Tab-separated table of C-alpha atoms in Angstrom:
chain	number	residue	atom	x	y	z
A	744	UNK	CA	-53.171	65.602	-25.175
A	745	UNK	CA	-52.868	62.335	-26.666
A	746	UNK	CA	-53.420	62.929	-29.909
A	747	UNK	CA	-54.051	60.011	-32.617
A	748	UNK	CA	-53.047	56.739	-30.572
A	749	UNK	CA	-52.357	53.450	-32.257
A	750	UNK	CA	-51.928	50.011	-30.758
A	751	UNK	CA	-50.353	47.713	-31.319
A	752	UNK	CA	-46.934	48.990	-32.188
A	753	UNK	CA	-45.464	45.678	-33.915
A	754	UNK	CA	-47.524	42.580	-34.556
A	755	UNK	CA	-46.433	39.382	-36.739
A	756	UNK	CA	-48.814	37.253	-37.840
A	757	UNK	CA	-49.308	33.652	-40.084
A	758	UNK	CA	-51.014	33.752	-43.269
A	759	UNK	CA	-54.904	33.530	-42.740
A	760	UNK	CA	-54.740	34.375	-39.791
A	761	UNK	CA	-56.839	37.969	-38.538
A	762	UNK	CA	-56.457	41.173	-36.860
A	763	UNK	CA	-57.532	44.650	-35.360
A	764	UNK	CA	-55.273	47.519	-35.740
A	765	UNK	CA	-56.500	49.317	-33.374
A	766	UNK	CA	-56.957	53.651	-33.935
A	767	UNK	CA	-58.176	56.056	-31.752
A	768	UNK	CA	-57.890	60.016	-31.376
A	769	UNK	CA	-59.215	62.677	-28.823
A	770	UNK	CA	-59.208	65.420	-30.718
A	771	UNK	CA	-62.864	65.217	-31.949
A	772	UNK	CA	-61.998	65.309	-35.438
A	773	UNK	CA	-64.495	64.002	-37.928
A	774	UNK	CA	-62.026	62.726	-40.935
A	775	UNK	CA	-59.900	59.686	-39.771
A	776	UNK	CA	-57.860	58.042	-42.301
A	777	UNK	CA	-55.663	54.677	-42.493
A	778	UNK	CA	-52.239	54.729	-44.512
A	779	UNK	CA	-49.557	52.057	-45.525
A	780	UNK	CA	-46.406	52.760	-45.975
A	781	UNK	CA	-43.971	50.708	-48.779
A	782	UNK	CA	-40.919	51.324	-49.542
A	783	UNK	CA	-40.266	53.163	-52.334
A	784	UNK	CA	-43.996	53.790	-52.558
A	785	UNK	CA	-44.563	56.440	-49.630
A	786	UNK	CA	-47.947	56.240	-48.008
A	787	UNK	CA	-50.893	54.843	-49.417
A	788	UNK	CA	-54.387	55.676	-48.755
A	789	UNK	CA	-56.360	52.403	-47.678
A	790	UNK	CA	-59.685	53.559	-46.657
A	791	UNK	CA	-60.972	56.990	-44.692
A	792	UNK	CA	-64.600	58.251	-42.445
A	793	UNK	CA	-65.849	61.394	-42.792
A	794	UNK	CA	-67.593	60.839	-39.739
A	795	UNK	CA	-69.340	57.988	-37.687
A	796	UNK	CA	-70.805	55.394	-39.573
A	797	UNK	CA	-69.452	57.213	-42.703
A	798	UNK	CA	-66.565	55.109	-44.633
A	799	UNK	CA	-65.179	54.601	-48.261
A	800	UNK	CA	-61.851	53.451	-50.051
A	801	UNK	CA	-58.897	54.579	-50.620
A	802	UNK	CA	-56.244	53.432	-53.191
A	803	UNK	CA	-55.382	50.191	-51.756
A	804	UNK	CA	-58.771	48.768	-49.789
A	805	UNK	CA	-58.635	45.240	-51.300
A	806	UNK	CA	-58.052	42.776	-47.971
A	807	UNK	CA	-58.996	45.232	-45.818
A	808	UNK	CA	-62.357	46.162	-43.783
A	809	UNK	CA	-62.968	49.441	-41.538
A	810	UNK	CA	-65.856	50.682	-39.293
A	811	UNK	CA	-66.579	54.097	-37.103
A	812	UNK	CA	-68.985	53.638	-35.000
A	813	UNK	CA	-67.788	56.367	-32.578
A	814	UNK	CA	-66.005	59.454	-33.925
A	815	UNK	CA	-62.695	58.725	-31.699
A	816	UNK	CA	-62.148	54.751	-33.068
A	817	UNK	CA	-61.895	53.755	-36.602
A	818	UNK	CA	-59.867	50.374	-36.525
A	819	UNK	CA	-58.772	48.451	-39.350
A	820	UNK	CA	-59.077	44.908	-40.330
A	821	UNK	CA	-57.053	42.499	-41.788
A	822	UNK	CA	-59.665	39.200	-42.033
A	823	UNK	CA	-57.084	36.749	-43.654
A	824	UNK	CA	-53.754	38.222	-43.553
A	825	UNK	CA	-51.316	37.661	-46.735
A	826	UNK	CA	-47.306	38.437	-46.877
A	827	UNK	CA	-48.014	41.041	-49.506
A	828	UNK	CA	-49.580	43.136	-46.334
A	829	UNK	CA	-46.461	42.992	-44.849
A	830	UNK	CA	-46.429	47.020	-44.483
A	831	UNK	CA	-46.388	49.839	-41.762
A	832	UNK	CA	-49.732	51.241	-41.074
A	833	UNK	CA	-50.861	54.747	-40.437
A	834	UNK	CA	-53.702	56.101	-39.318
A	835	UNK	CA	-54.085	59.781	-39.166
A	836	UNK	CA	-57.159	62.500	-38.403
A	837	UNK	CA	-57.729	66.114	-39.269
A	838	UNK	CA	-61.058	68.489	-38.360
A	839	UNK	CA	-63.075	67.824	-41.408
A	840	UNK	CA	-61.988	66.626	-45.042
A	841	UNK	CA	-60.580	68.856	-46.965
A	842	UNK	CA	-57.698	71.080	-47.024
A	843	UNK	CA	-55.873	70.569	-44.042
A	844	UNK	CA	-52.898	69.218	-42.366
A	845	UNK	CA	-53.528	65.666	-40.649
A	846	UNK	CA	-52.302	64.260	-37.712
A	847	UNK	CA	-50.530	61.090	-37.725
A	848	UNK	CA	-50.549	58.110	-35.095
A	849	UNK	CA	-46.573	56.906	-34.730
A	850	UNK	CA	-47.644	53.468	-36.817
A	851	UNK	CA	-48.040	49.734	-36.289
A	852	UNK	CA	-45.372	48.151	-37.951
A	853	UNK	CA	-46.967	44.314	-39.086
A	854	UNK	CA	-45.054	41.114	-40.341
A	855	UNK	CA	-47.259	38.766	-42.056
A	856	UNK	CA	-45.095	35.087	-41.919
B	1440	UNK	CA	-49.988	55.283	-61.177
B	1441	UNK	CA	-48.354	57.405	-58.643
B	1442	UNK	CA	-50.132	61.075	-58.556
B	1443	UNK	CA	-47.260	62.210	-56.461
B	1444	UNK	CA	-43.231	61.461	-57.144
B	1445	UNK	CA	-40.225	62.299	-55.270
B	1446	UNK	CA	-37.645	61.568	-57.763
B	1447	UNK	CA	-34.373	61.606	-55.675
B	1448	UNK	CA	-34.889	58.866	-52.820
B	1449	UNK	CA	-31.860	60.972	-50.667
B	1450	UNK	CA	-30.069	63.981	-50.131
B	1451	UNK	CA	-26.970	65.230	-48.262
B	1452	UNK	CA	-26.017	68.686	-47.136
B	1453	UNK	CA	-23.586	70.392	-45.274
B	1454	UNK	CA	-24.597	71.872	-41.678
B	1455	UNK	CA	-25.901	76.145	-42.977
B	1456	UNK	CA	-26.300	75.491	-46.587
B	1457	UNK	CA	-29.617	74.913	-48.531
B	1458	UNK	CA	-31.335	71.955	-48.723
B	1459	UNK	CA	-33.701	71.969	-51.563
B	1460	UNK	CA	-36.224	69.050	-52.018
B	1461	UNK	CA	-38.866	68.584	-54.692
B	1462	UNK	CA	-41.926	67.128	-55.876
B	1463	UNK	CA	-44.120	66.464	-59.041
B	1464	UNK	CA	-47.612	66.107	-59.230
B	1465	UNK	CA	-49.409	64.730	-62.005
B	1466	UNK	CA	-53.453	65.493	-61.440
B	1467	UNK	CA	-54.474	68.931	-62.074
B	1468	UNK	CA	-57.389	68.691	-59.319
B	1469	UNK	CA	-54.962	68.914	-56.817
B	1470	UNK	CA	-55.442	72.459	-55.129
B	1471	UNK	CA	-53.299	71.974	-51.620
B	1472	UNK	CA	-50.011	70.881	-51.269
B	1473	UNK	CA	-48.038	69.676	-48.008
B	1474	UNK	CA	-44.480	68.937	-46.684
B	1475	UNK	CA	-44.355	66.236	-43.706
B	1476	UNK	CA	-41.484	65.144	-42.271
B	1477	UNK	CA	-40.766	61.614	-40.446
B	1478	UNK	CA	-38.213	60.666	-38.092
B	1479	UNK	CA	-37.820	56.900	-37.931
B	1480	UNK	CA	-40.450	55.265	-35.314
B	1481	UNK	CA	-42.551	57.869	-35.568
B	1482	UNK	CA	-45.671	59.323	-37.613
B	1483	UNK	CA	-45.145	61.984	-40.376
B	1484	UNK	CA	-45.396	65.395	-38.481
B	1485	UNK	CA	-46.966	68.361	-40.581
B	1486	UNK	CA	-44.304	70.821	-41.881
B	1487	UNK	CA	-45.201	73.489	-43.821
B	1488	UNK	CA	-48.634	73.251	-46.939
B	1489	UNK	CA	-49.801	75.986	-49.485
B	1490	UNK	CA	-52.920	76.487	-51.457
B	1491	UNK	CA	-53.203	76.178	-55.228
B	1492	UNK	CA	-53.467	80.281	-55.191
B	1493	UNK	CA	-50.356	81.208	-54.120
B	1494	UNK	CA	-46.603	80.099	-55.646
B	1495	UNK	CA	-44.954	80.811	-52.113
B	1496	UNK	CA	-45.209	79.965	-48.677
B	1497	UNK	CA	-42.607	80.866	-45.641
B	1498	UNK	CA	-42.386	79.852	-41.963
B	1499	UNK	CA	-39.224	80.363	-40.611
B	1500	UNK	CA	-36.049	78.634	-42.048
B	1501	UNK	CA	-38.863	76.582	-44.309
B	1502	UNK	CA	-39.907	77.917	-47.499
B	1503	UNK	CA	-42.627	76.092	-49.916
B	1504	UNK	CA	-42.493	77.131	-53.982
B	1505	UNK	CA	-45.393	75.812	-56.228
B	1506	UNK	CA	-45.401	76.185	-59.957
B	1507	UNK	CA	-48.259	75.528	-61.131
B	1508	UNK	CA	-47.820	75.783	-64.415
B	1509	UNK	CA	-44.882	73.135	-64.342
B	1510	UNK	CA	-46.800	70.987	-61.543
B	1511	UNK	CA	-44.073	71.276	-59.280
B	1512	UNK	CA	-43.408	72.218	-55.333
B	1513	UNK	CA	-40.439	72.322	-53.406
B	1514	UNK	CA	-39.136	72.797	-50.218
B	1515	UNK	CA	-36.549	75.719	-49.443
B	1516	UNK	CA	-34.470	74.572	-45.660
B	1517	UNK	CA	-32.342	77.459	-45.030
B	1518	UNK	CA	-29.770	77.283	-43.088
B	1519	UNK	CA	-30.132	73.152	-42.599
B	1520	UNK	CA	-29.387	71.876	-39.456
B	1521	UNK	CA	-28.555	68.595	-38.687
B	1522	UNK	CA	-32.014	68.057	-35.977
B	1523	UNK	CA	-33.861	68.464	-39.935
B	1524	UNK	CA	-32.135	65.198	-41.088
B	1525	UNK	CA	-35.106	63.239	-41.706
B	1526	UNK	CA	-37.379	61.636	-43.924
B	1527	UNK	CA	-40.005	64.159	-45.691
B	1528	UNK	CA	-42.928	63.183	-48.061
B	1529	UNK	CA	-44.402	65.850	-50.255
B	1530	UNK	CA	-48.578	65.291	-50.178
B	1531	UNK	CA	-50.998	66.772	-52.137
B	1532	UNK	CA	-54.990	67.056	-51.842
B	1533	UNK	CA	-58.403	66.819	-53.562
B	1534	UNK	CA	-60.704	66.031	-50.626
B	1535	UNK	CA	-58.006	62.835	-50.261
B	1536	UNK	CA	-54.221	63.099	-49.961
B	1537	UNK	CA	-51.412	61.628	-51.792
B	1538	UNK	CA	-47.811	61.134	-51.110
B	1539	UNK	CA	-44.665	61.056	-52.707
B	1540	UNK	CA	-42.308	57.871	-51.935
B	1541	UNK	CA	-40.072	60.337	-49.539
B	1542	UNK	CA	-36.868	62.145	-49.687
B	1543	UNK	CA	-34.128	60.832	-47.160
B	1544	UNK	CA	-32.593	64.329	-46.353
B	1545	UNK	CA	-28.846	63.803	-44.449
B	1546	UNK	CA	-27.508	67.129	-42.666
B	1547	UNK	CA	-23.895	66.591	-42.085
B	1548	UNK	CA	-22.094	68.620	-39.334
């Protein structure tokens, strides 16, 4: 059992330049999630599906897009990368949303030059 | 504005003793609360949580306290061992989920 499976693991990029991170899970869970993590600011919520073709923002969504159009992917993307995204990325999934535990990928760690 | 804090960025503690970690919260909607912990070069793993209707939760060495009253949780490790030395992030949960910044727990031998 896989779990929540994210690729790439480390990426650096140039400024302006784009990106897929990609996200996928197997555990048919509806609620999918994608986090960055700062430090001294924990993990952020960027934006989150409640299901397929569901999606909305989180704290942070500003330079960011997402789409689900199957209930295992939700990727994230970064159309014109700046330093200040310079960040490690989670994404995570649980059943439904609500109150319950999620399950976290083991993070893309991205360097924005 | 940070919904969540972790106000002491580390902790050490001697191999058996208690390690006690805590957490603030700030918005009253908040009705589930979670410990993680993260190990570097991994994802947070899922710990130990409690609903807003109960001040106590246990699961083995792990205990989770909530006042609500005071808008505070912590986290009870009894003994600690030095496998907990870790990273943990206190989250809590209206529909969404926020976390603290993280407490850098150290378990010496």
């Amino acid at each position: 059992n896989a779990g929540v499976t994210q690729t790439p693991k480390f990426q650096v990029l140039k400024t302006g330049q784009s990106m897929t991170l990609q996200c996928a899970q197997d555990m048919n869970h509806e609620y999918m999630s994608w986090y960055r993590q700062d430090p001294g600011m924990g993990l952020r919520l960027i934006h989150y599906s409640v299901g397929a073709g569901i999606t909305d923002q989180g704290e942070v969504p500003n330079g960011y897009n997402v789409s689900r159009s199957t209930t295992e992917d939700f990727p994230l993307r970064l159309l014109s990368a700046a330093p200040s995204q310079t960040s490690v990325y989670f994404c995570a999934s649980q059943p439904v949303q609500g109150n319950q535990p999620q399950h976290f990928g083991d993070g893309t760690r991205l360097s924005i030059l | 504005d940070q919904q969540v804090k972790q106000n002491s960025p580390s902790l050490s503690v001697q191999e058996g003793r208690i390690s006690i970690l805590n957490c603030d919260y700030t918005n009253s909607m908040f009705d589930y609360f979670l410990w993680y912990k993260k190990y570097p070069a991994e994802g947070p793993t899922f710990l130990i949580s409690i609903s807003s209707i109960k001040d106590k939760n246990e699961d083995g060495r792990f205990t989770v306290f909530l006042n609500k009253s005071a808008k505070h949780l912590s986290l009870h490790i009894v003994p600690s061992q030095p496998g907990d030395s870790a990273v943990y992030f206190c989250a809590a949960s209206a529909l969404d989920m926020r976390f603290g910044a993280g407490t850098r727990l150290t378990v010496k031998p």
